[in-house]
mmCIF file of C-alpha atoms in Angstrom:
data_model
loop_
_atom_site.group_PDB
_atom_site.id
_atom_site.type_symbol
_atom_site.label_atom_id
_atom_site.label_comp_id
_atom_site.label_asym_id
_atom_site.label_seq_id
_atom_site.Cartn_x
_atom_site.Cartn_y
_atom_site.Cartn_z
ATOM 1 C CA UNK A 537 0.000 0.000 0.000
ATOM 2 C CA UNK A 538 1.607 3.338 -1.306
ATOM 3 C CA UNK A 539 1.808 6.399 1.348
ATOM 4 C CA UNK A 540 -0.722 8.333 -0.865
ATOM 5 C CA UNK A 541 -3.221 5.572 -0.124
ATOM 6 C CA UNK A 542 -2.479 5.013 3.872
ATOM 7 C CA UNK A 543 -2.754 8.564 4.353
ATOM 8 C CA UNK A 544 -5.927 8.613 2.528
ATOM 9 C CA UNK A 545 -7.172 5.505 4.274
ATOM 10 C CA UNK A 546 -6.093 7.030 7.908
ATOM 11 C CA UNK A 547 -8.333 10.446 6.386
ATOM 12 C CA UNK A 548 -11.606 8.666 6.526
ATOM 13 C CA UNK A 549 -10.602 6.704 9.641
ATOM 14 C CA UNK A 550 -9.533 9.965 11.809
ATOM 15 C CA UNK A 551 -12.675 11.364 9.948
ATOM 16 C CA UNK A 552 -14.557 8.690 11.536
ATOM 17 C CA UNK A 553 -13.595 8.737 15.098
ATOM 18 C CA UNK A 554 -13.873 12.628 15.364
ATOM 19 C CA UNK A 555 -9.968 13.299 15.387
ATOM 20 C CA UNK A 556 -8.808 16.121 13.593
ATOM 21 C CA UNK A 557 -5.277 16.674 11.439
ATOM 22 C CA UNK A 558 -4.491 18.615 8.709
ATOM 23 C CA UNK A 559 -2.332 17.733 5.923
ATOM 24 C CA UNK A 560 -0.897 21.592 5.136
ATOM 25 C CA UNK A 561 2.906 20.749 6.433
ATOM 26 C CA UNK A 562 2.053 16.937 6.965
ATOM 27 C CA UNK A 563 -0.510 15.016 8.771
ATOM 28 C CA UNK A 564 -0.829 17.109 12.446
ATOM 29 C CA UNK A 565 -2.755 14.842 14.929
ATOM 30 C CA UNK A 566 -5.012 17.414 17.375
ATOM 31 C CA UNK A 567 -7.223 15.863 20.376
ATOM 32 C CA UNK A 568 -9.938 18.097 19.299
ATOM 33 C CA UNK A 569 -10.883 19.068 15.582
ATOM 34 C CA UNK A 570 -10.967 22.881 17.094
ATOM 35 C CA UNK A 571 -7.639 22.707 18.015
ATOM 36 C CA UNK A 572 -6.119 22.756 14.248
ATOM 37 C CA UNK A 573 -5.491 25.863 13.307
ATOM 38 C CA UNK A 574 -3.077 26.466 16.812
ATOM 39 C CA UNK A 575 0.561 26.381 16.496
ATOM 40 C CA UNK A 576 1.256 23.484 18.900
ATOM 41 C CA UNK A 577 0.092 20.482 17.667
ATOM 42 C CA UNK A 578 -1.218 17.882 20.194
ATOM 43 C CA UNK A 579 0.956 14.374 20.002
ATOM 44 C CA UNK A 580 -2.166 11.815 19.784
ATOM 45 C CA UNK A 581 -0.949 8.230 22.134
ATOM 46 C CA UNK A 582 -1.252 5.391 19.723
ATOM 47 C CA UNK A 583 -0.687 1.894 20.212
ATOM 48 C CA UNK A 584 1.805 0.317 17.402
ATOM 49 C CA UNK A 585 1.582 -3.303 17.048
ATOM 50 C CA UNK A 586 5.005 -5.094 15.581
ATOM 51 C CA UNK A 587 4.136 -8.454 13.828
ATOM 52 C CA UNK A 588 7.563 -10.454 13.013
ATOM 53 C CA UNK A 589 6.662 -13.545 10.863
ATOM 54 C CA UNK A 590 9.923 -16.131 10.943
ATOM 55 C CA UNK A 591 10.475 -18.501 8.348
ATOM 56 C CA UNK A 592 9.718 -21.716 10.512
ATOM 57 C CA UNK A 593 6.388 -19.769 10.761
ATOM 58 C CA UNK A 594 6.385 -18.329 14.761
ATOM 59 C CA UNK A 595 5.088 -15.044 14.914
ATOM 60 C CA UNK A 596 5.848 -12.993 17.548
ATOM 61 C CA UNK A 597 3.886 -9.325 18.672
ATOM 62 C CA UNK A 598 5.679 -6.357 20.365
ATOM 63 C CA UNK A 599 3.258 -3.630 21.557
ATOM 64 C CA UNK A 600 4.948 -0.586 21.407
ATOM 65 C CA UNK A 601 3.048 2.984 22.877
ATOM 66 C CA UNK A 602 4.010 5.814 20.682
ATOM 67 C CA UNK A 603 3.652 9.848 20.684
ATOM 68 C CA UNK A 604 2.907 10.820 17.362
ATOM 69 C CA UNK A 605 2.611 14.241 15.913
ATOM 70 C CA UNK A 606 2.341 13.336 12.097
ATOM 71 C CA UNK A 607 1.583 10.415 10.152
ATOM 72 C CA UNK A 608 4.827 11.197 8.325
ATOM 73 C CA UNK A 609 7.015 10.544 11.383
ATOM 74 C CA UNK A 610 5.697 7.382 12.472
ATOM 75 C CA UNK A 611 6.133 5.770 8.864
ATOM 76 C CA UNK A 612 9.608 6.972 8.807
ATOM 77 C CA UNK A 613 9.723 4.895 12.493
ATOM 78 C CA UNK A 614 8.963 2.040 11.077
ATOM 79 C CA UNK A 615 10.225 1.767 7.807
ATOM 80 C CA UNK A 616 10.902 -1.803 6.349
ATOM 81 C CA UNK A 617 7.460 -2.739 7.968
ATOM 82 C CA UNK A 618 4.709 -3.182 5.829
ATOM 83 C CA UNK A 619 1.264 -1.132 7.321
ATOM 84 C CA UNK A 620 -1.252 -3.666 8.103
ATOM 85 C CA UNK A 621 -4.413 -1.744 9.568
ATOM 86 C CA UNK A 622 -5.584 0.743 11.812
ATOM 87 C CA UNK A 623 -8.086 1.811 13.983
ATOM 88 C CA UNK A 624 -8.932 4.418 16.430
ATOM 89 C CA UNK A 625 -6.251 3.849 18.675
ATOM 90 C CA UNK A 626 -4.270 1.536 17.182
ATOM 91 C CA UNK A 627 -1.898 0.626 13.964
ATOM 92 C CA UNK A 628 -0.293 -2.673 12.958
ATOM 93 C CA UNK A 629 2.526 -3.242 11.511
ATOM 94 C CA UNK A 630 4.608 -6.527 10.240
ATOM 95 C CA UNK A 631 7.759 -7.249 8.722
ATOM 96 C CA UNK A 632 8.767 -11.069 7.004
ATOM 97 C CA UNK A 633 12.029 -11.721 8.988
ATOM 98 C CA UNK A 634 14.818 -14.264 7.128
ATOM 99 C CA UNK A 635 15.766 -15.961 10.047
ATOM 100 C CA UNK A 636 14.517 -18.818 12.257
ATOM 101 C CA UNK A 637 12.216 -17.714 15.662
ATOM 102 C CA UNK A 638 13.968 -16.882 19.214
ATOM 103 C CA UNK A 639 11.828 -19.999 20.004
ATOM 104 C CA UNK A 640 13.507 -22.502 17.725
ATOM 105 C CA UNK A 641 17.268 -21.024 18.738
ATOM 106 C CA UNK A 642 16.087 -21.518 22.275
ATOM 107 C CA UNK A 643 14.219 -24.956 22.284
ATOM 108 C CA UNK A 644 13.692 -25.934 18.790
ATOM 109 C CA UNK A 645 14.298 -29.989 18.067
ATOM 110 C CA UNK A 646 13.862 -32.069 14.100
ATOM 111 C CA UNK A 647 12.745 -34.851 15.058
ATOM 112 C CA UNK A 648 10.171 -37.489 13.695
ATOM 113 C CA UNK A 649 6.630 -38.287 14.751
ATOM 114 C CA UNK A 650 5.158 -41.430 15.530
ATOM 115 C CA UNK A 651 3.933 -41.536 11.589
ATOM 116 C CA UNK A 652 7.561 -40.495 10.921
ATOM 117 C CA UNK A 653 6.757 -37.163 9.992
ATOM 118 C CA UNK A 654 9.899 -34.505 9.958
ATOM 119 C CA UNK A 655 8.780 -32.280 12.410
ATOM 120 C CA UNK A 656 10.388 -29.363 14.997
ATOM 121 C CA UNK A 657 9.293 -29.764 18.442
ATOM 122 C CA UNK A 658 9.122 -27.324 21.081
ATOM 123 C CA UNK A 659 12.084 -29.250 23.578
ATOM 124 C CA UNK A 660 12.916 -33.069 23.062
ATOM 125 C CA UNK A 661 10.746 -34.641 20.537
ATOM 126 C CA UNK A 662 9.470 -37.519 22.760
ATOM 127 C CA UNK A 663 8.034 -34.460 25.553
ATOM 128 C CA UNK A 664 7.161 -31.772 23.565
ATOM 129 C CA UNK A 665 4.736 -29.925 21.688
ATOM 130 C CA UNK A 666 4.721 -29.691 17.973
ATOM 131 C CA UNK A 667 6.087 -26.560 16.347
ATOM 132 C CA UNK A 668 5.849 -27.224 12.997
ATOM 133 C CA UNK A 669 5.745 -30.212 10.984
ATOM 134 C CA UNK A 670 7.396 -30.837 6.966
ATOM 135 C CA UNK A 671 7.014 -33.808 5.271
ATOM 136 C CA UNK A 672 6.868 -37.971 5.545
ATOM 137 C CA UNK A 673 10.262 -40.307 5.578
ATOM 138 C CA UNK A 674 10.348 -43.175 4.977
ATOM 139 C CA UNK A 675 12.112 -44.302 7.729
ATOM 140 C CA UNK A 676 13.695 -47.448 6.285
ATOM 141 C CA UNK A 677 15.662 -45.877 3.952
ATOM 142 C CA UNK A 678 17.737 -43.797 6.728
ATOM 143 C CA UNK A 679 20.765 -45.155 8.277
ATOM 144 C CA UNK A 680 20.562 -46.148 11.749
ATOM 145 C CA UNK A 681 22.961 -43.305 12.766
ATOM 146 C CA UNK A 682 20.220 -40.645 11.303
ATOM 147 C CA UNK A 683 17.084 -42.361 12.921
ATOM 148 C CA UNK A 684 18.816 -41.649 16.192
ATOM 149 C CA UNK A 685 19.481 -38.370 15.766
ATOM 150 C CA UNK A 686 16.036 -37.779 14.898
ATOM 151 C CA UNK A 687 14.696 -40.286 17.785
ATOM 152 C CA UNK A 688 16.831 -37.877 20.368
ATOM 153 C CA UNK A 689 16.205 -34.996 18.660
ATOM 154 C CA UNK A 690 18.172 -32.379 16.548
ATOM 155 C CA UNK A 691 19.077 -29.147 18.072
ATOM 156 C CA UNK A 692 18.458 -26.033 15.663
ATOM 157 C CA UNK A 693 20.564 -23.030 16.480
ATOM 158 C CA UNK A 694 20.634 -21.344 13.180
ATOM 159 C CA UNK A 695 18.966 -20.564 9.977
ATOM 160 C CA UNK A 696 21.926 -22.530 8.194
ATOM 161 C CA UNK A 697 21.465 -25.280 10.271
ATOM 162 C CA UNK A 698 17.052 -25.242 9.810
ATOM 163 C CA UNK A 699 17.887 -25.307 5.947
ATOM 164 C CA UNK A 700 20.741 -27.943 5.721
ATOM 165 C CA UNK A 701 18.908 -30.431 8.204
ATOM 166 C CA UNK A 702 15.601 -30.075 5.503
ATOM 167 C CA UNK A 703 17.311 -30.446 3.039
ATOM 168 C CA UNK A 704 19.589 -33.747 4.373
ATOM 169 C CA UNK A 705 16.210 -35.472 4.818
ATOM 170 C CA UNK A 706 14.824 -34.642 1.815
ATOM 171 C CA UNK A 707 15.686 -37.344 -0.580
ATOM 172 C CA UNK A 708 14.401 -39.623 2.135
ATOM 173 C CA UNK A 709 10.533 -38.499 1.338
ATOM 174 C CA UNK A 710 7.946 -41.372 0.816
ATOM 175 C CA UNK A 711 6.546 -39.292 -2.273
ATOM 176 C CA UNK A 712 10.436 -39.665 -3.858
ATOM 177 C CA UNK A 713 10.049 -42.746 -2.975
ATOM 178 C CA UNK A 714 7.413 -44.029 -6.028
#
């Protein structure tokens, strides 16, 4: 969404809820529409939500309270983020991040389900919750070495590590199988 169209977007919504800016020398937030035209410009308390989306799929939220005077200002705060929505009180915001989740570096395992599904678990795979789950191996085909590794569980640490561990068990997929 170009600036052109959020500003026009956040028009109607300020319209809406009775708060007044003017866009002569950018977008000036006032608590009252009658306040405009006066030189000091009221900052308007607004809620910014931060959406990070990780390539194993976590997403995490930040709330972040913000003084704003202009429009203008809190785009250039958050630039790189892509403008979600907004409402009264309230705009979200969320950015694609190339790296694996704080959770996986933390307590991320590969392991296998019981169907042999290659899966991350949240801890050990034989006590944890599911994180997220890949695709089916046929477990025959791996060498006894790799079905412990995957029976104990495979630590992930890095975004290198997430992508070369997929794509060691790859080959091993029951539809490459055929």
């Amino acid at each position: 969404m170009g600036f052109k169209s959020v500003v026009k977007t956040l028009s109607v919504v300020f319209a809406f809820f009775g708060l007044g800016f003017s866009l002569s020398s950018g977008i000036v937030f006032a608590a009252q529409p009658n306040q405009l035209n006066e030189e000091k410009a009221v900052p308007l308390g607004i809620t910014v939500i931060l959406e990070r989306v990780y390539l194993d799929g976590e997403i995490s939220e930040e709330k972040v309270e913000e003084k704003v005077l202009s429009l203008e200002d809190l785009w250039l705060r958050y630039d790189g983020w892509q403008f979600i929505s907004m409402d009264e009180d309230t705009v979200v915001f969320k950015q694609n991040v190339d790296d694996i989740s704080p959770l996986l570096k933390a307590n991320g395992y590969f392991g296998l389900t019981e169907d042999g599904v290659l899966t991350i678990f949240n801890g050990r795979p034989d006590e944890s919750r599911i994180i997220q789950s890949f695709f089916q191996i046929d477990v025959g085909k791996l060498e006894s070495r790799e079905r412990l590794q995957l029976k104990k569980g495979i630590p992930i640490k890095t975004k290198d590590q997430y992508e070369k561990v997929i794509e060691a068990f790859k080959p091993y997929t029951r539809e490459q199988m055929q």
